[in-house]
Coordinates of C-alpha atoms and ligand atoms in Angstrom, one line a residue:
M1 CA 135.5 156.1 -18.6
S2 CA 134.4 159.5 -19.6
K3 CA 134.7 163.1 -18.5
L4 CA 131.6 164.6 -17.0
G5 CA 130.4 167.9 -15.6
F6 CA 127.9 167.9 -12.7
I7 CA 126.1 171.0 -11.6
G8 CA 123.8 170.9 -8.5
L9 CA 125.3 168.7 -5.8
G10 CA 122.5 168.7 -3.2
N11 CA 120.7 165.8 -1.4
M12 CA 120.2 164.0 -4.8
G13 CA 123.0 165.3 -7.0
G14 CA 125.7 164.6 -4.3
P15 CA 125.1 160.9 -4.1
M16 CA 124.4 160.6 -7.8
L17 CA 127.8 162.1 -8.5
A18 CA 129.4 159.8 -6.0
N19 CA 128.1 156.8 -7.9
L20 CA 129.5 158.2 -11.2
V21 CA 132.9 158.7 -9.6
K22 CA 132.8 155.1 -8.1
A23 CA 132.1 153.8 -11.6
G24 CA 135.4 155.3 -12.7
H25 CA 134.2 158.5 -14.4
E26 CA 136.2 161.8 -14.0
V27 CA 133.7 164.3 -12.8
K28 CA 134.0 168.1 -12.6
A29 CA 131.5 169.4 -10.1
F30 CA 130.0 172.8 -9.3
D31 CA 127.4 174.0 -6.7
L32 CA 126.7 177.4 -5.2
S33 CA 127.0 175.8 -1.8
P34 CA 130.5 175.4 -0.3
E35 CA 129.3 172.5 1.8
A36 CA 127.9 170.7 -1.2
M37 CA 131.2 171.3 -3.0
A38 CA 133.2 169.9 -0.1
R39 CA 131.1 166.7 -0.1
A40 CA 131.6 166.3 -3.8
A41 CA 135.4 166.7 -3.4
E42 CA 135.3 164.1 -0.6
A43 CA 133.5 161.7 -3.0
G44 CA 136.4 162.1 -5.5
A45 CA 135.2 164.8 -7.9
S46 CA 137.3 167.8 -8.9
T47 CA 135.4 171.0 -8.0
T48 CA 135.5 174.0 -10.2
N49 CA 135.3 177.8 -9.4
D50 CA 132.2 178.3 -11.6
A51 CA 129.6 176.5 -13.5
A52 CA 131.2 177.3 -16.9
S53 CA 134.3 175.4 -16.0
A54 CA 132.3 172.3 -15.2
C55 CA 130.9 172.4 -18.7
R56 CA 134.1 172.6 -20.7
G57 CA 136.2 169.7 -21.9
V58 CA 133.6 167.0 -20.9
D59 CA 131.6 164.4 -22.8
A60 CA 128.3 165.1 -20.9
V61 CA 127.0 167.7 -18.5
L62 CA 124.5 166.6 -15.9
T63 CA 122.4 169.0 -13.7
M64 CA 120.3 168.3 -10.6
L65 CA 118.8 171.7 -9.6
P66 CA 115.8 172.7 -7.5
A67 CA 113.2 174.0 -10.1
G68 CA 112.5 175.3 -13.6
P69 CA 113.9 178.9 -13.2
H70 CA 117.3 177.4 -12.0
V71 CA 117.4 175.1 -15.0
R72 CA 116.5 177.9 -17.5
A73 CA 119.1 180.1 -15.9
V74 CA 122.0 177.6 -15.7
Y75 CA 121.4 176.3 -19.3
G76 CA 120.6 179.8 -20.8
E77 CA 123.4 181.7 -19.1
T78 CA 126.1 179.0 -18.8
V79 CA 125.8 175.5 -20.2
L80 CA 124.9 176.3 -23.8
D81 CA 127.6 179.0 -24.0
N82 CA 130.4 176.9 -22.6
A83 CA 129.9 173.2 -23.4
D84 CA 132.0 171.9 -26.3
E85 CA 130.3 170.9 -29.5
G86 CA 128.8 167.4 -29.2
T87 CA 128.5 167.4 -25.4
L88 CA 125.4 165.5 -24.3
L89 CA 123.2 167.5 -21.8
I90 CA 121.2 165.6 -19.2
D91 CA 118.9 167.5 -16.8
C92 CA 117.7 165.3 -13.9
S93 CA 115.9 168.0 -12.0
T94 CA 112.1 167.8 -11.5
I95 CA 110.8 170.9 -13.3
D96 CA 107.7 172.1 -15.2
V97 CA 107.1 170.6 -18.6
A98 CA 107.2 174.0 -20.3
S99 CA 110.7 174.8 -19.0
A100 CA 112.0 171.4 -19.9
R101 CA 110.7 171.7 -23.5
A102 CA 111.9 175.3 -23.8
V103 CA 115.4 174.4 -22.6
G104 CA 115.4 171.3 -24.8
E105 CA 114.5 173.5 -27.8
M106 CA 117.2 176.1 -27.0
A107 CA 119.8 173.2 -26.7
A108 CA 118.7 171.7 -30.0
A109 CA 118.9 175.1 -31.7
R110 CA 122.5 175.3 -30.6
G111 CA 123.3 171.8 -31.9
F112 CA 123.2 170.0 -28.6
E113 CA 121.4 166.7 -27.8
M114 CA 119.5 167.0 -24.5
L115 CA 117.6 164.7 -22.2
D116 CA 115.1 165.6 -19.5
A117 CA 115.6 162.7 -17.0
P118 CA 113.8 163.3 -13.7
V119 CA 114.0 160.6 -11.1
S120 CA 112.0 158.9 -8.5
G121 CA 113.4 156.9 -5.6
G122 CA 114.5 159.7 -3.3
T123 CA 117.9 160.1 -1.5
G124 CA 118.0 156.4 -0.6
G125 CA 117.7 155.5 -4.3
A126 CA 120.3 158.1 -5.2
E127 CA 122.8 156.6 -2.7
A128 CA 122.1 153.0 -3.6
G129 CA 122.1 153.7 -7.4
T130 CA 118.6 152.4 -7.7
L131 CA 116.7 155.4 -9.0
T132 CA 114.0 155.2 -11.7
F133 CA 114.8 157.6 -14.5
M134 CA 111.9 158.9 -16.8
V135 CA 113.7 160.1 -19.9
G136 CA 112.5 162.5 -22.6
G137 CA 114.6 163.3 -25.7
P138 CA 115.7 162.0 -29.0
D139 CA 116.5 158.3 -29.5
S140 CA 120.2 159.0 -30.2
A141 CA 120.6 161.0 -27.1
F142 CA 118.9 158.3 -25.0
A143 CA 121.3 155.7 -26.4
R144 CA 124.3 157.9 -25.5
G145 CA 122.9 158.8 -22.0
K146 CA 121.6 155.4 -20.9
P147 CA 125.0 153.9 -19.8
L148 CA 125.4 156.9 -17.4
L149 CA 121.9 156.6 -16.1
D150 CA 122.4 152.9 -15.6
I151 CA 125.1 153.7 -13.1
M152 CA 122.7 155.9 -11.0
G153 CA 119.5 153.9 -11.5
Q154 CA 118.1 150.5 -12.1
N155 CA 115.0 151.3 -14.1
I156 CA 115.6 153.6 -17.1
V157 CA 112.5 154.3 -19.2
H158 CA 112.6 156.3 -22.5
T159 CA 109.2 158.1 -22.4
G160 CA 109.4 159.9 -25.8
G161 CA 110.4 163.3 -27.0
S162 CA 111.7 166.4 -25.1
G163 CA 109.7 167.1 -21.8
N164 CA 108.1 163.6 -21.7
G165 CA 110.3 162.6 -18.8
Q166 CA 108.7 165.4 -16.8
V167 CA 105.2 164.5 -18.0
A168 CA 105.7 160.9 -16.7
K169 CA 107.0 162.2 -13.4
I170 CA 104.1 164.6 -12.6
C171 CA 101.4 162.1 -13.8
N172 CA 102.9 159.5 -11.5
N173 CA 103.1 161.8 -8.5
M174 CA 99.6 163.3 -9.1
I175 CA 98.2 159.8 -9.0
L176 CA 100.3 159.0 -5.9
G177 CA 99.2 162.2 -4.1
A178 CA 95.5 161.6 -4.8
T179 CA 95.7 157.8 -3.9
M180 CA 97.5 158.6 -0.6
I181 CA 94.6 160.9 0.4
A182 CA 92.0 158.3 -0.6
V183 CA 93.8 155.5 1.3
S184 CA 94.1 157.8 4.4
E185 CA 90.4 158.6 4.3
G186 CA 89.6 154.9 4.2
F187 CA 91.8 154.0 7.1
V188 CA 90.5 157.0 9.2
M189 CA 86.9 156.1 8.4
A190 CA 87.6 152.4 9.4
E191 CA 89.1 153.6 12.7
K192 CA 86.1 155.8 13.5
L193 CA 83.7 152.9 12.7
G194 CA 85.6 150.4 14.8
L195 CA 87.2 148.2 12.1
D196 CA 90.7 147.0 12.9
K197 CA 93.4 148.5 10.6
Q198 CA 95.1 145.2 10.0
K199 CA 91.8 143.6 8.9
L200 CA 91.2 146.5 6.5
Y201 CA 94.8 146.2 5.2
D202 CA 94.6 142.5 4.6
I203 CA 91.4 142.9 2.6
C204 CA 92.3 146.1 0.6
S205 CA 95.8 145.1 -0.2
T206 CA 94.6 141.9 -1.9
S207 CA 91.4 143.3 -3.5
S208 CA 90.3 146.1 -5.8
S209 CA 91.7 149.1 -3.8
S210 CA 95.2 147.6 -3.8
C211 CA 97.8 150.2 -4.7
W212 CA 101.3 151.3 -3.7
A213 CA 100.1 154.0 -1.3
L214 CA 98.2 151.3 0.6
N215 CA 100.2 148.1 0.2
T216 CA 103.8 149.5 0.6
Y217 CA 103.4 152.9 2.1
C218 CA 100.3 152.4 4.3
P219 CA 99.8 155.7 6.1
V220 CA 99.0 154.2 9.5
P221 CA 101.6 152.4 11.7
G222 CA 101.6 148.6 11.7
P223 CA 100.3 146.9 8.6
A224 CA 103.2 147.7 6.2
P225 CA 106.4 147.4 8.3
A226 CA 108.6 149.5 5.9
S227 CA 106.2 152.5 5.7
P228 CA 107.2 155.9 7.2
A229 CA 104.2 155.7 9.5
N230 CA 106.2 153.2 11.6
R231 CA 109.0 155.9 12.1
D232 CA 106.9 158.9 13.2
Y233 CA 106.5 159.8 9.5
E234 CA 110.2 160.5 9.0
A235 CA 110.6 161.1 5.2
G236 CA 110.8 159.2 2.8
F237 CA 109.3 161.7 0.4
T238 CA 108.4 164.9 2.1
A239 CA 105.0 166.6 2.0
A240 CA 106.8 169.7 0.6
M241 CA 108.1 167.7 -2.4
M242 CA 104.7 166.2 -3.0
L243 CA 103.2 169.7 -3.0
K244 CA 105.9 170.9 -5.4
D245 CA 105.1 168.0 -7.8
L246 CA 101.3 168.5 -7.5
R247 CA 101.7 172.2 -8.3
L248 CA 103.7 171.3 -11.3
S249 CA 101.0 168.8 -12.3
Q250 CA 98.4 171.6 -12.0
G251 CA 100.4 174.0 -14.2
A252 CA 100.8 171.3 -16.8
A253 CA 97.0 170.5 -16.6
Q254 CA 96.1 174.1 -17.3
D255 CA 98.5 174.3 -20.2
A256 CA 97.1 171.1 -21.7
G257 CA 93.5 172.1 -21.0
T258 CA 92.8 168.8 -19.2
A259 CA 90.5 168.4 -16.2
T260 CA 92.3 167.1 -13.0
P261 CA 89.8 167.7 -10.2
M262 CA 91.4 165.0 -8.0
G263 CA 94.9 166.4 -8.6
A264 CA 93.6 169.9 -7.8
A265 CA 92.0 168.7 -4.6
A266 CA 95.2 166.8 -3.7
A267 CA 97.3 170.0 -4.3
A268 CA 95.0 172.0 -2.1
M269 CA 95.1 169.5 0.7
F270 CA 98.9 169.2 0.7
A271 CA 99.1 173.0 0.7
L272 CA 96.9 173.1 3.8
F273 CA 99.1 170.3 5.4
C274 CA 102.3 172.1 4.6
N275 CA 100.9 175.4 6.0
S276 CA 99.9 173.9 9.3
N277 CA 102.3 171.0 9.9
D278 CA 106.0 170.2 9.4
E279 CA 106.4 170.1 5.7
N280 CA 109.4 167.9 6.0
L281 CA 107.4 165.0 7.4
D282 CA 106.7 162.2 5.0
F283 CA 103.7 163.0 2.7
S284 CA 101.8 160.0 4.2
A285 CA 101.5 162.1 7.4
I286 CA 98.5 163.7 5.7
V287 CA 96.5 160.9 7.4
N288 CA 96.8 162.9 10.6
M289 CA 95.3 166.0 9.1
I290 CA 92.4 163.9 7.8
R291 CA 91.9 162.4 11.3
G292 CA 91.9 165.9 12.7
N293 CA 95.1 165.9 14.7
Ligands
NAD1 P1 118.7 170.3 -3.0 O1 118.2 171.6 -2.7 O2 119.3 169.4 -1.9 O3 119.9 170.5 -4.1 C1 119.9 171.4 -5.1 C2 121.3 172.0 -5.2 O4 121.3 172.9 -6.4 C3 121.7 172.8 -4.0 O5 122.9 172.2 -3.5 C4 121.9 174.2 -4.6 O6 123.0 174.9 -3.9 C5 122.2 173.9 -6.0 N1 122.0 175.1 -6.9 C6 120.9 175.9 -7.0 N2 121.1 176.8 -8.0 C7 122.3 176.6 -8.5 C8 123.1 177.2 -9.5 N3 122.6 178.2 -10.2 N4 124.3 176.7 -9.8 C9 124.8 175.6 -9.1 N5 124.1 175.0 -8.1 C10 122.9 175.5 -7.8 O7 117.6 169.5 -3.8 P2 117.5 167.9 -4.1 O8 116.7 167.3 -3.0 O9 118.9 167.4 -4.4 O10 116.6 167.9 -5.4 C11 117.1 168.3 -6.7 C12 116.0 168.0 -7.7 O11 115.6 166.6 -7.6 C13 114.7 168.8 -7.4 O12 114.2 169.2 -8.7 C14 113.8 167.8 -6.7 O13 112.4 168.1 -6.9 C15 114.2 166.5 -7.4 N6 113.9 165.3 -6.6 C16 114.3 165.2 -5.3 C17 114.0 164.1 -4.5 C18 114.4 164.0 -3.1 O14 114.0 163.0 -2.4 N7 115.2 164.9 -2.5 C19 113.4 163.0 -5.2 C20 113.1 163.0 -6.5 C21 113.4 164.2 -7.2

């Protein structure tokens, strides 16, 4: 058992914390939202009056915050000034690569080991403890952090140095956003040309266009029973989150000087979708925009 601090107890952080408590860890928790704090207390954490108190006297501090500016602020203004020497720092938020590397460098300059450890698997994975963690940071920090990540996830991959967890996450989601659009275009075209969707699915899912967006998350109702299309596109993974990750991918592409025209098109299409539809629908609902309804 170890003592942990956890800052950011929202849709993801809340259930991740609950799994750490269930595994027998003593967790000091802080969030700006009183409701999130109440849920953490119910899960068995001890809540603190401020973020600084959650960082003191613990073996590791974990954060699960909305975006890069929150992570820069929480680490720059609080965590690095209050954590005890030797505390392991793990940021699980999905943020821009530049912020992840800047915060990692600040932490290293102050003598802390830090991991960027964004996740995929959504709130269902957070509750079930089956998240995938993509982890950037030094080998020694990974070795120290893995036992904690193993409690919250089932697939923990060390992707290299600081920031590489975020790189893996945005590359994956850029590919996913673009393939979902391509799959949607195929199914809508088949519909308009009179080809049965089940026939198209049976062929594509076992041939060269086979991919997760098609096989598992098919954007039209019917062929893939577990896909959100069968539940009126209840998320799942919201279009707003996909747009956030696509925008992060485009920022990183600019910084790296790499061409991502498909990623850019996907970002533009999800921005259009979110402006004109319910952005909290599952991202596969983009098929309806492509169909024109
Ligand atoms: P959320 O908005 O539900 O939770 C974020 C929490 O951070 C909120 O409770 C908020 O009050 C708190 N917070 C913000 N600033 C703070 C501060 N300065 N101090 C303390 N608490 C602060 O968001 P979420 O869905 O839990 O997502 C968290 C991160 O995980 C995001 O980066 C998101 O992109 C990523 N993510 C989310 C999902 C998902 O399905 N929800 C999936 C994968 C990754």
